[in-house]
Amino acid sequence: MSGTTNSPRIAARRQATRAEILAAAWALAQEQGLAGLSLRELGTRVGMRAQSLYGYFASKNDIYDAMFADGWRALLAEGIWPGPEVPVDRERFKEGARQFVAFCLADPVRFQLLFQRTIPGFEPSAESYSVALDVLTHVEHASAALGITDQAHLDLQTALISGLISQQIANDPGGDRWSRLLDDAIDMYLDHVLP
């Protein structure tokens, strides 16, 4: 009987510890880079031995996977792209692009984990990737509301926006040399793909 009574409390404590480890992993990655995520340092930051982390995450890639899902959930929570019930015009589309770029530039490490394949051997789980697909569905709805449904045009949109973000992060961190070009780039894109 006592095992059943304590079970929700134990589960809540376990979840809180996982959340603490995840927050520490983000902080460490932001300081040292994604590749610099050391389990020894991570364990030290949360007050446990590195081996004890395996009681909460099966592997280092499992930690990256949790971070991947967490990053996509944060993007989804931003509400940048409305659902299909909300009308989207050209200006609303451009505002969504601006908000997306701001989200990515606010945390370059998170951008790298979500949009670039920089960690050898890491592949997000189907469960974590499904969060990314939820976000993509919102982007596709916003695009379709403007009449953009061709996959090649959606791919061009992704390449254009992520390219500007990558250039900004790589060549002018903290500045706006490439991000300030976003409105012009979106206007050229929309003029090209819309009838």
mmCIF file of C-alpha atoms in Angstrom:
data_model
loop_
_atom_site.group_PDB
_atom_site.id
_atom_site.type_symbol
_atom_site.label_atom_id
_atom_site.label_comp_id
_atom_site.label_asym_id
_atom_site.label_seq_id
_atom_site.Cartn_x
_atom_site.Cartn_y
_atom_site.Cartn_z
ATOM 1 C CA MET A 1 0.000 0.000 0.000
ATOM 2 C CA SER A 2 2.738 2.484 0.916
ATOM 3 C CA GLY A 3 4.469 1.827 -2.452
ATOM 4 C CA THR A 4 1.315 2.950 -4.247
ATOM 5 C CA THR A 5 0.946 6.016 -2.048
ATOM 6 C CA ASN A 6 4.543 7.142 -2.595
ATOM 7 C CA SER A 7 4.550 6.337 -6.278
ATOM 8 C CA PRO A 8 3.199 9.738 -7.536
ATOM 9 C CA ARG A 9 5.569 11.548 -5.181
ATOM 10 C CA ILE A 10 8.524 9.474 -6.382
ATOM 11 C CA ALA A 11 7.541 10.068 -10.006
ATOM 12 C CA ALA A 12 7.270 13.822 -9.372
ATOM 13 C CA ARG A 13 10.667 13.860 -7.673
ATOM 14 C CA ARG A 14 12.187 11.900 -10.556
ATOM 15 C CA GLN A 15 10.662 14.298 -13.088
ATOM 16 C CA ALA A 16 11.974 17.283 -11.125
ATOM 17 C CA THR A 17 15.469 15.777 -11.111
ATOM 18 C CA ARG A 18 15.285 15.139 -14.871
ATOM 19 C CA ALA A 19 14.224 18.770 -15.371
ATOM 20 C CA GLU A 20 17.129 19.967 -13.209
ATOM 21 C CA ILE A 21 19.589 17.839 -15.208
ATOM 22 C CA LEU A 22 18.109 19.144 -18.466
ATOM 23 C CA ALA A 23 18.416 22.781 -17.341
ATOM 24 C CA ALA A 24 22.018 22.174 -16.298
ATOM 25 C CA ALA A 25 22.733 20.494 -19.644
ATOM 26 C CA TRP A 26 21.422 23.561 -21.503
ATOM 27 C CA ALA A 27 23.525 25.880 -19.334
ATOM 28 C CA LEU A 28 26.636 23.764 -19.844
ATOM 29 C CA ALA A 29 26.072 23.541 -23.614
ATOM 30 C CA GLN A 30 25.625 27.307 -23.800
ATOM 31 C CA GLU A 31 28.936 27.789 -21.995
ATOM 32 C CA GLN A 32 30.982 25.028 -23.637
ATOM 33 C CA GLY A 33 29.099 24.327 -26.893
ATOM 34 C CA LEU A 34 27.054 21.231 -27.663
ATOM 35 C CA ALA A 35 30.125 19.078 -28.160
ATOM 36 C CA GLY A 36 31.472 20.284 -24.817
ATOM 37 C CA LEU A 37 28.655 18.655 -22.866
ATOM 38 C CA SER A 38 30.598 16.621 -20.316
ATOM 39 C CA LEU A 39 28.704 14.120 -18.169
ATOM 40 C CA ARG A 40 31.248 14.574 -15.380
ATOM 41 C CA GLU A 41 30.692 18.347 -15.346
ATOM 42 C CA LEU A 42 26.946 17.893 -15.706
ATOM 43 C CA GLY A 43 26.877 15.527 -12.729
ATOM 44 C CA THR A 44 28.896 18.003 -10.661
ATOM 45 C CA ARG A 45 26.457 20.796 -11.483
ATOM 46 C CA VAL A 46 23.466 18.825 -10.255
ATOM 47 C CA GLY A 47 25.277 17.360 -7.250
ATOM 48 C CA MET A 48 25.692 13.756 -8.364
ATOM 49 C CA ARG A 49 28.303 11.496 -9.885
ATOM 50 C CA ALA A 50 28.326 11.208 -13.667
ATOM 51 C CA GLN A 51 27.310 7.534 -13.400
ATOM 52 C CA SER A 52 24.196 8.521 -11.445
ATOM 53 C CA LEU A 53 22.920 10.461 -14.460
ATOM 54 C CA TYR A 54 22.247 7.100 -16.127
ATOM 55 C CA GLY A 55 19.463 6.567 -13.612
ATOM 56 C CA TYR A 56 17.634 9.439 -15.332
ATOM 57 C CA PHE A 57 18.925 9.325 -18.911
ATOM 58 C CA ALA A 58 20.051 6.166 -20.693
ATOM 59 C CA SER A 59 22.974 7.867 -22.466
ATOM 60 C CA LYS A 60 24.481 11.190 -23.414
ATOM 61 C CA ASN A 61 22.456 11.035 -26.633
ATOM 62 C CA ASP A 62 19.341 10.559 -24.496
ATOM 63 C CA ILE A 63 20.152 13.896 -22.852
ATOM 64 C CA TYR A 64 20.564 15.495 -26.279
ATOM 65 C CA ASP A 65 17.229 13.941 -27.261
ATOM 66 C CA ALA A 66 15.497 15.475 -24.244
ATOM 67 C CA MET A 67 17.096 18.825 -25.082
ATOM 68 C CA PHE A 68 15.932 18.485 -28.702
ATOM 69 C CA ALA A 69 12.316 17.918 -27.626
ATOM 70 C CA ASP A 70 12.572 20.699 -25.052
ATOM 71 C CA GLY A 71 13.815 23.164 -27.675
ATOM 72 C CA TRP A 72 11.008 22.331 -30.098
ATOM 73 C CA ARG A 73 8.419 22.596 -27.298
ATOM 74 C CA ALA A 74 9.790 26.058 -26.490
ATOM 75 C CA LEU A 75 9.405 27.051 -30.143
ATOM 76 C CA LEU A 76 5.869 25.670 -30.259
ATOM 77 C CA ALA A 77 5.004 27.569 -27.061
ATOM 78 C CA GLU A 78 6.064 30.839 -28.719
ATOM 79 C CA GLY A 79 2.894 30.618 -30.827
ATOM 80 C CA ILE A 80 4.698 32.156 -33.778
ATOM 81 C CA TRP A 81 2.590 30.442 -36.406
ATOM 82 C CA PRO A 82 -1.155 30.318 -35.848
ATOM 83 C CA GLY A 83 -3.282 27.268 -36.468
ATOM 84 C CA PRO A 84 -5.313 26.827 -39.651
ATOM 85 C CA GLU A 85 -8.259 28.737 -38.194
ATOM 86 C CA VAL A 86 -6.323 32.024 -38.103
ATOM 87 C CA PRO A 87 -6.012 33.976 -41.378
ATOM 88 C CA VAL A 88 -2.478 34.776 -42.509
ATOM 89 C CA ASP A 89 -1.668 37.652 -44.815
ATOM 90 C CA ARG A 90 1.713 38.765 -46.123
ATOM 91 C CA GLU A 91 2.498 40.990 -43.123
ATOM 92 C CA ARG A 92 1.496 38.298 -40.603
ATOM 93 C CA PHE A 93 3.722 35.843 -42.458
ATOM 94 C CA LYS A 94 6.662 38.262 -42.296
ATOM 95 C CA GLU A 95 6.041 38.856 -38.597
ATOM 96 C CA GLY A 96 6.138 35.091 -38.013
ATOM 97 C CA ALA A 97 9.479 34.920 -39.821
ATOM 98 C CA ARG A 98 10.820 37.783 -37.672
ATOM 99 C CA GLN A 99 9.707 36.059 -34.469
ATOM 100 C CA PHE A 100 11.238 32.782 -35.611
ATOM 101 C CA VAL A 101 14.570 34.444 -36.384
ATOM 102 C CA ALA A 102 14.532 36.217 -33.001
ATOM 103 C CA PHE A 103 13.833 32.880 -31.267
ATOM 104 C CA CYS A 104 16.769 31.232 -33.039
ATOM 105 C CA LEU A 105 19.193 34.088 -32.477
ATOM 106 C CA ALA A 106 18.284 34.279 -28.791
ATOM 107 C CA ASP A 107 19.983 30.910 -28.247
ATOM 108 C CA PRO A 108 22.487 29.863 -30.929
ATOM 109 C CA VAL A 109 23.203 26.549 -29.172
ATOM 110 C CA ARG A 110 19.525 25.649 -29.272
ATOM 111 C CA PHE A 111 19.396 26.633 -32.957
ATOM 112 C CA GLN A 112 22.375 24.403 -33.640
ATOM 113 C CA LEU A 113 20.779 21.418 -31.885
ATOM 114 C CA LEU A 114 17.382 21.850 -33.552
ATOM 115 C CA PHE A 115 18.417 22.770 -37.078
ATOM 116 C CA GLN A 116 21.914 21.467 -37.714
ATOM 117 C CA ARG A 117 23.410 17.993 -37.425
ATOM 118 C CA THR A 118 26.567 18.733 -35.451
ATOM 119 C CA ILE A 119 26.634 15.913 -32.898
ATOM 120 C CA PRO A 120 28.111 12.719 -34.347
ATOM 121 C CA GLY A 121 25.835 9.751 -33.819
ATOM 122 C CA PHE A 122 22.898 11.751 -32.489
ATOM 123 C CA GLU A 123 19.540 11.103 -34.093
ATOM 124 C CA PRO A 124 16.398 12.415 -32.358
ATOM 125 C CA SER A 125 13.928 9.775 -31.247
ATOM 126 C CA ALA A 126 10.588 9.467 -33.027
ATOM 127 C CA GLU A 127 8.890 10.904 -29.947
ATOM 128 C CA SER A 128 11.116 13.987 -29.860
ATOM 129 C CA TYR A 129 10.980 14.437 -33.610
ATOM 130 C CA SER A 130 7.184 14.424 -33.475
ATOM 131 C CA VAL A 131 7.362 17.758 -31.605
ATOM 132 C CA ALA A 132 9.366 19.180 -34.519
ATOM 133 C CA LEU A 133 6.721 17.876 -36.913
ATOM 134 C CA ASP A 134 4.029 19.684 -34.886
ATOM 135 C CA VAL A 135 5.885 22.950 -35.448
ATOM 136 C CA LEU A 136 6.327 22.157 -39.142
ATOM 137 C CA THR A 137 2.567 21.610 -39.459
ATOM 138 C CA HIS A 138 1.964 25.141 -38.146
ATOM 139 C CA VAL A 139 4.495 26.564 -40.620
ATOM 140 C CA GLU A 140 2.825 24.675 -43.469
ATOM 141 C CA HIS A 141 -0.615 26.009 -42.442
ATOM 142 C CA ALA A 142 0.688 29.582 -42.389
ATOM 143 C CA SER A 143 2.322 29.074 -45.783
ATOM 144 C CA ALA A 144 -0.775 27.414 -47.265
ATOM 145 C CA ALA A 145 -2.902 30.337 -46.054
ATOM 146 C CA LEU A 146 -0.873 32.497 -48.440
ATOM 147 C CA GLY A 147 -1.084 29.928 -51.221
ATOM 148 C CA ILE A 148 2.353 28.346 -50.749
ATOM 149 C CA THR A 149 1.927 24.583 -50.928
ATOM 150 C CA ASP A 150 4.607 23.382 -53.345
ATOM 151 C CA GLN A 151 7.267 21.418 -51.438
ATOM 152 C CA ALA A 152 10.086 23.057 -53.397
ATOM 153 C CA HIS A 153 8.788 26.476 -52.326
ATOM 154 C CA LEU A 154 8.586 25.345 -48.695
ATOM 155 C CA ASP A 155 12.160 24.038 -48.955
ATOM 156 C CA LEU A 156 13.285 27.363 -50.406
ATOM 157 C CA GLN A 157 11.638 29.162 -47.486
ATOM 158 C CA THR A 158 13.508 26.969 -44.995
ATOM 159 C CA ALA A 159 16.846 27.397 -46.771
ATOM 160 C CA LEU A 160 16.424 31.157 -47.039
ATOM 161 C CA ILE A 161 15.516 31.811 -43.406
ATOM 162 C CA SER A 162 17.855 29.276 -41.815
ATOM 163 C CA GLY A 163 20.653 30.513 -44.085
ATOM 164 C CA LEU A 164 20.264 34.061 -42.797
ATOM 165 C CA ILE A 165 20.234 32.787 -39.213
ATOM 166 C CA SER A 166 23.333 30.655 -39.776
ATOM 167 C CA GLN A 167 25.198 33.565 -41.354
ATOM 168 C CA GLN A 168 24.196 35.851 -38.489
ATOM 169 C CA ILE A 169 25.331 33.402 -35.806
ATOM 170 C CA ALA A 170 28.567 32.472 -37.574
ATOM 171 C CA ASN A 171 29.711 35.864 -38.801
ATOM 172 C CA ASP A 172 28.138 38.599 -36.685
ATOM 173 C CA PRO A 173 27.022 37.140 -33.339
ATOM 174 C CA GLY A 174 25.024 39.693 -31.412
ATOM 175 C CA GLY A 175 24.769 41.977 -34.437
ATOM 176 C CA ASP A 176 22.236 42.289 -37.232
ATOM 177 C CA ARG A 177 24.246 42.209 -40.472
ATOM 178 C CA TRP A 178 22.228 39.288 -41.895
ATOM 179 C CA SER A 179 19.078 39.315 -39.765
ATOM 180 C CA ARG A 180 18.255 42.867 -40.927
ATOM 181 C CA LEU A 181 17.939 41.462 -44.463
ATOM 182 C CA LEU A 182 15.023 39.234 -43.478
ATOM 183 C CA ASP A 183 12.140 41.474 -44.599
ATOM 184 C CA ASP A 184 13.729 42.044 -48.007
ATOM 185 C CA ALA A 185 14.455 38.333 -48.365
ATOM 186 C CA ILE A 186 10.875 37.384 -47.455
ATOM 187 C CA ASP A 187 9.482 39.972 -49.878
ATOM 188 C CA MET A 188 11.655 38.602 -52.688
ATOM 189 C CA TYR A 189 10.663 35.052 -51.749
ATOM 190 C CA LEU A 190 6.938 35.826 -51.683
ATOM 191 C CA ASP A 191 7.148 37.772 -54.952
ATOM 192 C CA HIS A 192 8.844 34.739 -56.494
ATOM 193 C CA VAL A 193 6.549 31.964 -55.217
ATOM 194 C CA LEU A 194 3.156 33.650 -55.133
ATOM 195 C CA PRO A 195 1.087 33.983 -58.314
#
